[in-house]
JSON list of C-alpha atoms in Angstrom, two decimals:
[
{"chain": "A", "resi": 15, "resn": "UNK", "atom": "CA", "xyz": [114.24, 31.02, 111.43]},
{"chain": "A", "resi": 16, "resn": "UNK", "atom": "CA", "xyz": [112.69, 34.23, 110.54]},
{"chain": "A", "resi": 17, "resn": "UNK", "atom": "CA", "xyz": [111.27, 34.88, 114.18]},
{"chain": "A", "resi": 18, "resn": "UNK", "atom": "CA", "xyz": [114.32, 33.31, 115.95]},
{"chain": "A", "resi": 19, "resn": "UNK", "atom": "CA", "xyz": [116.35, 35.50, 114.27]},
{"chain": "A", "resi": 20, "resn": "UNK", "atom": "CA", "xyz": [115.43, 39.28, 113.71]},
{"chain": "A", "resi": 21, "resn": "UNK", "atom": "CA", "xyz": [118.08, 40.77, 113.09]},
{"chain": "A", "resi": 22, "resn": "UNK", "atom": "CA", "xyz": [119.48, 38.10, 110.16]},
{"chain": "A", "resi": 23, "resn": "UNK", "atom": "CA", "xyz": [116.18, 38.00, 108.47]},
{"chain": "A", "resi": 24, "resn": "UNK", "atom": "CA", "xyz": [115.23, 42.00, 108.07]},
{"chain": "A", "resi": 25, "resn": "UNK", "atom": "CA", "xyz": [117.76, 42.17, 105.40]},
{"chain": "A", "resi": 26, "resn": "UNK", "atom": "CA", "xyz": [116.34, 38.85, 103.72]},
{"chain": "A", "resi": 27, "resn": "UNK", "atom": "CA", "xyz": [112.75, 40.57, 103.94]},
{"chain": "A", "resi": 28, "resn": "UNK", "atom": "CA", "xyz": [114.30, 43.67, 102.18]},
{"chain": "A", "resi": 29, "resn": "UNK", "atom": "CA", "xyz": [115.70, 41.97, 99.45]},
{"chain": "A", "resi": 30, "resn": "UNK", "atom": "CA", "xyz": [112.78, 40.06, 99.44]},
{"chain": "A", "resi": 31, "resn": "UNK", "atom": "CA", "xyz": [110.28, 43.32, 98.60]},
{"chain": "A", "resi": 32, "resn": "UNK", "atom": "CA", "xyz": [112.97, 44.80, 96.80]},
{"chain": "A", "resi": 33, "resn": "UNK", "atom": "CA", "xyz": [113.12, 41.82, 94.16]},
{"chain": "A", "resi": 34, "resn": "UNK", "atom": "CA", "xyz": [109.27, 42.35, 92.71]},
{"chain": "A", "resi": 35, "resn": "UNK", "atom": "CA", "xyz": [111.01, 45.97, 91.37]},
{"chain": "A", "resi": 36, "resn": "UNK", "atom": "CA", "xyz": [113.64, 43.98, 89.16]},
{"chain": "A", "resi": 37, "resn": "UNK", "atom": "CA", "xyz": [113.39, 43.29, 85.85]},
{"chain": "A", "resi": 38, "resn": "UNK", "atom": "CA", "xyz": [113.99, 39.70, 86.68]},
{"chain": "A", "resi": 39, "resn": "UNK", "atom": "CA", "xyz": [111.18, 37.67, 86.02]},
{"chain": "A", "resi": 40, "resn": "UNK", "atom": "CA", "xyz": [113.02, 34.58, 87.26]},
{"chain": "A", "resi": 41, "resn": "UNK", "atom": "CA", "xyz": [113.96, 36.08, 90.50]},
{"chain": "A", "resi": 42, "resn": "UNK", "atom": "CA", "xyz": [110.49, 36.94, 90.99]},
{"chain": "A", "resi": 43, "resn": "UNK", "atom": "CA", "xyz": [109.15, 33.35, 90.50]},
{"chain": "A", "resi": 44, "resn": "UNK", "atom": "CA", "xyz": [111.73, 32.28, 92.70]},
{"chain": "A", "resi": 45, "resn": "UNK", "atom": "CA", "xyz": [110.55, 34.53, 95.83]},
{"chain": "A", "resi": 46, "resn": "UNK", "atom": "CA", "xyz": [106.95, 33.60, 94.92]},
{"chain": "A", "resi": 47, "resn": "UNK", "atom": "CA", "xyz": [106.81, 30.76, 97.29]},
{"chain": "A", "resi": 48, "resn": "UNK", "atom": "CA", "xyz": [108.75, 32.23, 100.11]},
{"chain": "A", "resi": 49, "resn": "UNK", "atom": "CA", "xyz": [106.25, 35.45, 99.89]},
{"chain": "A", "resi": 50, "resn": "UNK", "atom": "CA", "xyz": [103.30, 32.99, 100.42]},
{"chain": "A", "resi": 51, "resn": "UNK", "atom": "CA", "xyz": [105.25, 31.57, 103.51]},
{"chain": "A", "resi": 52, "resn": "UNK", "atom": "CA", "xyz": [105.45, 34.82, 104.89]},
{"chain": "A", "resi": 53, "resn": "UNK", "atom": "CA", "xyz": [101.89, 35.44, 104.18]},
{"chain": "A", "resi": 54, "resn": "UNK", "atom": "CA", "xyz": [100.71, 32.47, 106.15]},
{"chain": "A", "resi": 55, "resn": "UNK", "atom": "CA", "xyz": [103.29, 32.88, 109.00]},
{"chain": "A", "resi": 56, "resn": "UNK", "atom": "CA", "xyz": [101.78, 36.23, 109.22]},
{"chain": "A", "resi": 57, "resn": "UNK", "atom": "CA", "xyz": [98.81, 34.85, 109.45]},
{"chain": "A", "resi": 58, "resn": "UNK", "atom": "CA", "xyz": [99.48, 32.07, 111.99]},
{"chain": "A", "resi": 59, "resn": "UNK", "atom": "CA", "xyz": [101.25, 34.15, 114.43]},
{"chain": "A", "resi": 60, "resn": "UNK", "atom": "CA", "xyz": [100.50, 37.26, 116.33]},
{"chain": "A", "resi": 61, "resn": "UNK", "atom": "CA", "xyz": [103.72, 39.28, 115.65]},
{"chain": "A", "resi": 62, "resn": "UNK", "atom": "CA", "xyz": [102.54, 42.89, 114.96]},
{"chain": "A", "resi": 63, "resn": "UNK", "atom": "CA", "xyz": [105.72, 43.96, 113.07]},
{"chain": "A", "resi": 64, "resn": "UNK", "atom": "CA", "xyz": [105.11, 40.80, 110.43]},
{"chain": "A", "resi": 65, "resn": "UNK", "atom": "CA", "xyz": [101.71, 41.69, 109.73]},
{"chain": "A", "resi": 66, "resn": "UNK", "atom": "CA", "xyz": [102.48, 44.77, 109.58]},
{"chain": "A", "resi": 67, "resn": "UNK", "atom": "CA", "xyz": [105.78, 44.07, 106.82]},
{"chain": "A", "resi": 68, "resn": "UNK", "atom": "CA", "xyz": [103.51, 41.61, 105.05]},
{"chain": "A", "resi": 69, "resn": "UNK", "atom": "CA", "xyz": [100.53, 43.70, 105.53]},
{"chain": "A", "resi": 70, "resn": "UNK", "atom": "CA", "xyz": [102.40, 47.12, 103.95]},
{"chain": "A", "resi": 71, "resn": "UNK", "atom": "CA", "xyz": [105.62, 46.71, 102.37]},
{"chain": "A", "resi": 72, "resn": "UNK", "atom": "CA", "xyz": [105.35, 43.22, 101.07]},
{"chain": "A", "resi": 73, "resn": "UNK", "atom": "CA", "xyz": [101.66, 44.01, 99.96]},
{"chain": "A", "resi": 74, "resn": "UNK", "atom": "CA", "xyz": [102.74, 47.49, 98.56]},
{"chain": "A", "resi": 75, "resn": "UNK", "atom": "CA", "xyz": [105.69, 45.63, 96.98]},
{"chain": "A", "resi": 76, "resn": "UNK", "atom": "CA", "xyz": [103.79, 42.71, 94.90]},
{"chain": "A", "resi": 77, "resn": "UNK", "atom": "CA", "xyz": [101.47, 45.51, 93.41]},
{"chain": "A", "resi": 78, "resn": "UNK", "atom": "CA", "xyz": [104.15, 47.36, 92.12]},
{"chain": "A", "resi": 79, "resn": "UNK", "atom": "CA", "xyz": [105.83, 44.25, 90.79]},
{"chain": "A", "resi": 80, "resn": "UNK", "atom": "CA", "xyz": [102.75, 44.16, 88.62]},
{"chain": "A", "resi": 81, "resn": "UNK", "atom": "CA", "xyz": [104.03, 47.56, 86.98]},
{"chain": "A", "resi": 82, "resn": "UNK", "atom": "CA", "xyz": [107.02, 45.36, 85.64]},
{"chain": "A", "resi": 83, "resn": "UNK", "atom": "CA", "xyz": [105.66, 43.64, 82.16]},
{"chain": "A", "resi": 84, "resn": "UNK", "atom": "CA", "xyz": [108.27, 41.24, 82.18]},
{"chain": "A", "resi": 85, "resn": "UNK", "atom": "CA", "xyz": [106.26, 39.82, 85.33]},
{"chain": "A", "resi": 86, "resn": "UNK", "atom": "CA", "xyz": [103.11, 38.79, 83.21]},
{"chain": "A", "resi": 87, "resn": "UNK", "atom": "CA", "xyz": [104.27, 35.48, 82.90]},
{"chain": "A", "resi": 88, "resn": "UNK", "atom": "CA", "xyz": [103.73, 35.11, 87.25]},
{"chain": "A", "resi": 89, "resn": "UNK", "atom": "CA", "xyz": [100.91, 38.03, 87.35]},
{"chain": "A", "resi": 90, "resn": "UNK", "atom": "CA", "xyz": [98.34, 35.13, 88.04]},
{"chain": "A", "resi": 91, "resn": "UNK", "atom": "CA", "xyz": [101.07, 34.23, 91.32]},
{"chain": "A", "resi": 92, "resn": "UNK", "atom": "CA", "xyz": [101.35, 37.60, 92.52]},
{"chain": "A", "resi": 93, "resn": "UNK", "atom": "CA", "xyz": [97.14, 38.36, 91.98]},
{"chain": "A", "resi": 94, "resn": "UNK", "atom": "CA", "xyz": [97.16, 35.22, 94.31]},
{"chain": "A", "resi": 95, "resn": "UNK", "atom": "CA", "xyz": [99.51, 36.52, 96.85]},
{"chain": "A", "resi": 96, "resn": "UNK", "atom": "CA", "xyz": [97.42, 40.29, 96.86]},
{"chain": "A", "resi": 97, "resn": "UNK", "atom": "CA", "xyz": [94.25, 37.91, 97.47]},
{"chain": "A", "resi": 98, "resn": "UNK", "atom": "CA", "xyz": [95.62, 36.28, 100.26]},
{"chain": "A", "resi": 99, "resn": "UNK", "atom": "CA", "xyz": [97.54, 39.27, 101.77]},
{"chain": "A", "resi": 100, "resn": "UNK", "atom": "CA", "xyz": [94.10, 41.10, 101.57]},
{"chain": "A", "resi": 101, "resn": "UNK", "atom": "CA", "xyz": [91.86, 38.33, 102.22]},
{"chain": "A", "resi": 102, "resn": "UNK", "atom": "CA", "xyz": [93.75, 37.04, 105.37]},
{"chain": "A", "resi": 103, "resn": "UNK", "atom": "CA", "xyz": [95.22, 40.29, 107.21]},
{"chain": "A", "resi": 104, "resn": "UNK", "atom": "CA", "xyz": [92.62, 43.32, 106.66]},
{"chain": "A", "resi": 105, "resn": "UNK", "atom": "CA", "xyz": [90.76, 42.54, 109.37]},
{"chain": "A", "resi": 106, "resn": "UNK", "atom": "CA", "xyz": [93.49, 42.34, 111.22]},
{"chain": "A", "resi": 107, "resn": "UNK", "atom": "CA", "xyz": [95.32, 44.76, 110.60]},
{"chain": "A", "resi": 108, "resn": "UNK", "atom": "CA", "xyz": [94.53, 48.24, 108.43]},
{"chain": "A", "resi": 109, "resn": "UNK", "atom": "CA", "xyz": [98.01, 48.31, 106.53]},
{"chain": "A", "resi": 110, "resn": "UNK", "atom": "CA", "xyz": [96.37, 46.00, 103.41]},
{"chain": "A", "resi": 111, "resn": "UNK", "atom": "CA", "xyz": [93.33, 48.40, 103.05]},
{"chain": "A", "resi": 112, "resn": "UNK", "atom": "CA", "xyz": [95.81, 51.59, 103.59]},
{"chain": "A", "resi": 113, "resn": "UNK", "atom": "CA", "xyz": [98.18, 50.19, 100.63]},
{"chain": "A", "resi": 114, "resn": "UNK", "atom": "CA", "xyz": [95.00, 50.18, 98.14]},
{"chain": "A", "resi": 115, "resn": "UNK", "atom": "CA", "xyz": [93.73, 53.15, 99.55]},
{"chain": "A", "resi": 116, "resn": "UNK", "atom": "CA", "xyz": [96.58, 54.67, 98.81]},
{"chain": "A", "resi": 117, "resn": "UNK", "atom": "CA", "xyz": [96.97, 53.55, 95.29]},
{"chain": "A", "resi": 118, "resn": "UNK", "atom": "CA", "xyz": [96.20, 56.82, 92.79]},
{"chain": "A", "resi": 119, "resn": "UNK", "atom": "CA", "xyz": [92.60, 55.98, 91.49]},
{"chain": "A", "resi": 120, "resn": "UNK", "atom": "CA", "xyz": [91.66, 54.03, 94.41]},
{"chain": "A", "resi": 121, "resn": "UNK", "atom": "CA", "xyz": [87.86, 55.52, 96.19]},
{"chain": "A", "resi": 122, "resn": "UNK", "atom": "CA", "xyz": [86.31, 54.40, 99.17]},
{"chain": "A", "resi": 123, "resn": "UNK", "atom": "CA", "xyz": [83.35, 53.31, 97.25]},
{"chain": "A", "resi": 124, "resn": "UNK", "atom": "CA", "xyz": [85.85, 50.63, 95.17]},
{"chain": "A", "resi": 125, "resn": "UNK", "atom": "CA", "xyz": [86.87, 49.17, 97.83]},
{"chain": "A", "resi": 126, "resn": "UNK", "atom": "CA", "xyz": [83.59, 48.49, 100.09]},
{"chain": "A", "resi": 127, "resn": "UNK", "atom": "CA", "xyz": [82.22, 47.40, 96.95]},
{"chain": "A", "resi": 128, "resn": "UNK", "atom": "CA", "xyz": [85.21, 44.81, 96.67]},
{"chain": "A", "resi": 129, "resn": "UNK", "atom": "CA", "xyz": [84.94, 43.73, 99.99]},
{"chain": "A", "resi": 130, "resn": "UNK", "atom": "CA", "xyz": [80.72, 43.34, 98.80]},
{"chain": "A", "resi": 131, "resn": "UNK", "atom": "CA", "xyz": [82.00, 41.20, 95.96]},
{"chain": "A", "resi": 132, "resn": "UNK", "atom": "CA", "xyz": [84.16, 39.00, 98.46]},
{"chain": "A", "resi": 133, "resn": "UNK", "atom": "CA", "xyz": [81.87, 37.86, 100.99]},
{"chain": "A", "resi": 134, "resn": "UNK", "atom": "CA", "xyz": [79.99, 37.06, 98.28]},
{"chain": "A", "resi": 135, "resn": "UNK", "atom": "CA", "xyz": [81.89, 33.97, 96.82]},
{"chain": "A", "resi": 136, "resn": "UNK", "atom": "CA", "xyz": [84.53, 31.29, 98.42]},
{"chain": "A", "resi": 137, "resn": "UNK", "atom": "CA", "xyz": [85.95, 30.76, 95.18]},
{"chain": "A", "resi": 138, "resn": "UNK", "atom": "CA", "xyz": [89.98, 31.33, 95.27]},
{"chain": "A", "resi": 139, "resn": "UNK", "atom": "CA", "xyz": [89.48, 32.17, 91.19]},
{"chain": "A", "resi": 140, "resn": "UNK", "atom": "CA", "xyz": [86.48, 34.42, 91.28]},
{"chain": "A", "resi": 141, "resn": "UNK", "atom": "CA", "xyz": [88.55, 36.63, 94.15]},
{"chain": "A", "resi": 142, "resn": "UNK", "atom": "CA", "xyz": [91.61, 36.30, 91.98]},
{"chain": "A", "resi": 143, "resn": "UNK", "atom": "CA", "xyz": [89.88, 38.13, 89.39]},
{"chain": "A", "resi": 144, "resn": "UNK", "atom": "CA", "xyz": [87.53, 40.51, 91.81]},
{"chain": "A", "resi": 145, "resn": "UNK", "atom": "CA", "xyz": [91.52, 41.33, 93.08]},
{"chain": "A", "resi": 146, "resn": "UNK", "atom": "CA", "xyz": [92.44, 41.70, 89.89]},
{"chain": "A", "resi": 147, "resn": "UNK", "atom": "CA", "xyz": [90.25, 43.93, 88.61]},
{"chain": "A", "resi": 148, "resn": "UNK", "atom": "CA", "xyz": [90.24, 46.40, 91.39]},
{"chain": "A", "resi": 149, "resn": "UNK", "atom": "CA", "xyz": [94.10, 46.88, 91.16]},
{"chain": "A", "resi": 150, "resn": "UNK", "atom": "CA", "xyz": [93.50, 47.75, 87.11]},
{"chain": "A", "resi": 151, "resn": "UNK", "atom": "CA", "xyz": [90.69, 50.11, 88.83]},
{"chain": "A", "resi": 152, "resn": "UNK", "atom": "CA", "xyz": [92.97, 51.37, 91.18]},
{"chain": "A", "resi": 153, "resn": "UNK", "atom": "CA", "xyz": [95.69, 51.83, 89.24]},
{"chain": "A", "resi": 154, "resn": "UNK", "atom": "CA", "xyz": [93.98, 53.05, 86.37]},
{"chain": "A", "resi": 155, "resn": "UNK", "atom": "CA", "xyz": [95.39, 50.27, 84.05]},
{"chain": "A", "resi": 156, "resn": "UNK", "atom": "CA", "xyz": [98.96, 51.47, 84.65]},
{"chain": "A", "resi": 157, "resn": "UNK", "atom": "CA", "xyz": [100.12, 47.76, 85.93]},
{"chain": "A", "resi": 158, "resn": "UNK", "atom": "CA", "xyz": [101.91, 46.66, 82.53]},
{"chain": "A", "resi": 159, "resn": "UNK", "atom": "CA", "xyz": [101.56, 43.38, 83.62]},
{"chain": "A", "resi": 160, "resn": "UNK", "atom": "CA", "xyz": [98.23, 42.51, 83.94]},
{"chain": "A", "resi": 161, "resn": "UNK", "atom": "CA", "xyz": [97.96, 44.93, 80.49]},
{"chain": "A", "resi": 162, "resn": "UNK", "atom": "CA", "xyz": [99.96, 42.75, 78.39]},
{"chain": "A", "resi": 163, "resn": "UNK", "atom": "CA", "xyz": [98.22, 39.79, 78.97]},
{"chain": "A", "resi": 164, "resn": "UNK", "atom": "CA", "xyz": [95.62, 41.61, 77.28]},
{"chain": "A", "resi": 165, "resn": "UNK", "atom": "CA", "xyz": [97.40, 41.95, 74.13]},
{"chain": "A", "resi": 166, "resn": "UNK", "atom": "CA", "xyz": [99.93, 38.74, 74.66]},
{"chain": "A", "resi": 167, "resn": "UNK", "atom": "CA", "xyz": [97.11, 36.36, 72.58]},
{"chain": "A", "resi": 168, "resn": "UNK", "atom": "CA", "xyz": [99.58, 34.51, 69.89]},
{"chain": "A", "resi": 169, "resn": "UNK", "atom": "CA", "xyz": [98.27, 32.64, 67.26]},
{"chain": "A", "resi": 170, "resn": "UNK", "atom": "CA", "xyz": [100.08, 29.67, 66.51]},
{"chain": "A", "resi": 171, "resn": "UNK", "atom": "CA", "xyz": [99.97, 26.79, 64.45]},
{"chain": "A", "resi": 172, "resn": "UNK", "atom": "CA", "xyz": [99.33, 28.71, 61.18]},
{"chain": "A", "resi": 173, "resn": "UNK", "atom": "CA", "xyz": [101.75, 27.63, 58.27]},
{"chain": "A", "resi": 174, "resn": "UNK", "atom": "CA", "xyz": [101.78, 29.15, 54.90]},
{"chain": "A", "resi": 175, "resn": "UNK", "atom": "CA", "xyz": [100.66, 27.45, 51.79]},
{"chain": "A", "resi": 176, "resn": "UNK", "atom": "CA", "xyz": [101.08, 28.37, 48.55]},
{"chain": "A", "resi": 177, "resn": "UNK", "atom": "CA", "xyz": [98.17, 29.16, 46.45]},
{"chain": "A", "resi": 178, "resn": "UNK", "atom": "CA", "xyz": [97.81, 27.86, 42.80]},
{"chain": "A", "resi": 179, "resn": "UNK", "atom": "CA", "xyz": [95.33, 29.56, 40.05]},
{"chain": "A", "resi": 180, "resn": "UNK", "atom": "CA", "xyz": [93.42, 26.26, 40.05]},
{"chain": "A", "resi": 181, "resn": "UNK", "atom": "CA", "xyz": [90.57, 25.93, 42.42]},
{"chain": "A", "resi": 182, "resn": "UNK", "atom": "CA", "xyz": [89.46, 22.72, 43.64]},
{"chain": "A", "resi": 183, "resn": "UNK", "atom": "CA", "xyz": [87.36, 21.76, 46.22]},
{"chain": "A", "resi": 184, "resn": "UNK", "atom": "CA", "xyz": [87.93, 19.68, 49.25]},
{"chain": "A", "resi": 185, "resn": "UNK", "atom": "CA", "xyz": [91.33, 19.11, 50.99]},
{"chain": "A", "resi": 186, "resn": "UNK", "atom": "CA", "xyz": [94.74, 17.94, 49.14]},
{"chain": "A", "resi": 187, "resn": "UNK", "atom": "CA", "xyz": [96.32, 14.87, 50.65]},
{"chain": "A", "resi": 188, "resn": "UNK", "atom": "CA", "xyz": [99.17, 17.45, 52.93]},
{"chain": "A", "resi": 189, "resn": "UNK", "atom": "CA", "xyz": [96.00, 19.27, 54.57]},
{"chain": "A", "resi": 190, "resn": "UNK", "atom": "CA", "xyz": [93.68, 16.14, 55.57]},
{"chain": "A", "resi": 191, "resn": "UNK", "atom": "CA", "xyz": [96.29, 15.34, 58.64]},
{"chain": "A", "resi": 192, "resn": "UNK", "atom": "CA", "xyz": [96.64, 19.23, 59.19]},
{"chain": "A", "resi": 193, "resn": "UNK", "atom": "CA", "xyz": [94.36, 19.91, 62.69]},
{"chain": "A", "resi": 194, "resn": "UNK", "atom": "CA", "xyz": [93.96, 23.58, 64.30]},
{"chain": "A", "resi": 195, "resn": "UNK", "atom": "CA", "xyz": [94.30, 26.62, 62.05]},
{"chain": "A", "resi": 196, "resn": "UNK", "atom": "CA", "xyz": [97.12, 25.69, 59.81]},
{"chain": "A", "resi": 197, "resn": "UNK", "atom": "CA", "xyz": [94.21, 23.36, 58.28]},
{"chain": "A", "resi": 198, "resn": "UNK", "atom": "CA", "xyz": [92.23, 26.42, 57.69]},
{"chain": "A", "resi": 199, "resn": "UNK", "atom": "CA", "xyz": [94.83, 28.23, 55.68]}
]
């Protein structure tokens, strides 16, 4: 559909690079997939002016969705996508290498020693977090959410139990079925 019919999908694509600046978490889950089958159609084809889209604004786009916190909950998605975006077009095209170039604490030396650190492993996680850490790098920690999932760790399972002046040793008969840390309280 999308190369059939230009001039019907550019506003699709807009709203599609436009959506990762909402505050919308759900939206942005919801374009997840269709980003990924832009990626690959990218990919697949030779049309210049999708690689180029995918390769720049879509690419450009994702990152900043990362400066949204309320997208922590899909940053492991849209690290993905920046992997593949990267991984597949930038040596095809220069837009993906331009975008992180561009990005404000971004060197030269970063990003040859990124590309070092992916031809070193085929792993889809290890470049997920190589990707990863360069946009922190890049962005010097500014991407609020890839930050938060720093500082997201809930403990849970903890109840409260009330403490008597007796002491006794080993656990009552309401702990011994307790597992996790509510049976440490």
């Amino acid at each position: 559909f999308l190369m059939l019919n230009v001039g019907t999908a550019l506003p699709a694509l807009r709203i599609t690079v436009e959506v990762f600046s909402w505050t919308d978490s759900e939206a942005v889950t919801k374009v997840i997939p269709f980003c990924g089958a832009l990626i690959h159609l990218a990919v697949a084809t030779n049309r210049a002016e999708l690689r180029q889209f995918v390769g720049n604004d879509l690419f450009s786009s994702i990152i900043q969705g990362l400066s949204v916190e309320l997208n922590a909950v899909v940053s492991a998605e849209l690290i993905g996508l920046c992997r593949e975006i990267y991984l597949y077009l930038s040596d095809k095209d220069p837009a993906p290498k331009q975008v992180l170039l561009s990005l404000s604490d971004m060197k030269q030396e970063d990003l040859l020693a990124f590309d070092d650190c992916l031809s070193k492993t085929a792993s889809p996680k290890e470049q997920k977090q190589h990707m990863r850490s360069l946009l922190l790098l890049a962005t010097g920690n500014k991407l609020k959410a890839l930050a938060s999932q720093k500082t997201t760790n809930i403990i849970t399972n903890v109840t409260t139990r009330n403490r008597g002046t007796v002491a006794h040793h080993g656990p009552s008969a309401e702990e011994e079925d307790r597992i996790g840390l509510a049976g440490l309280s």
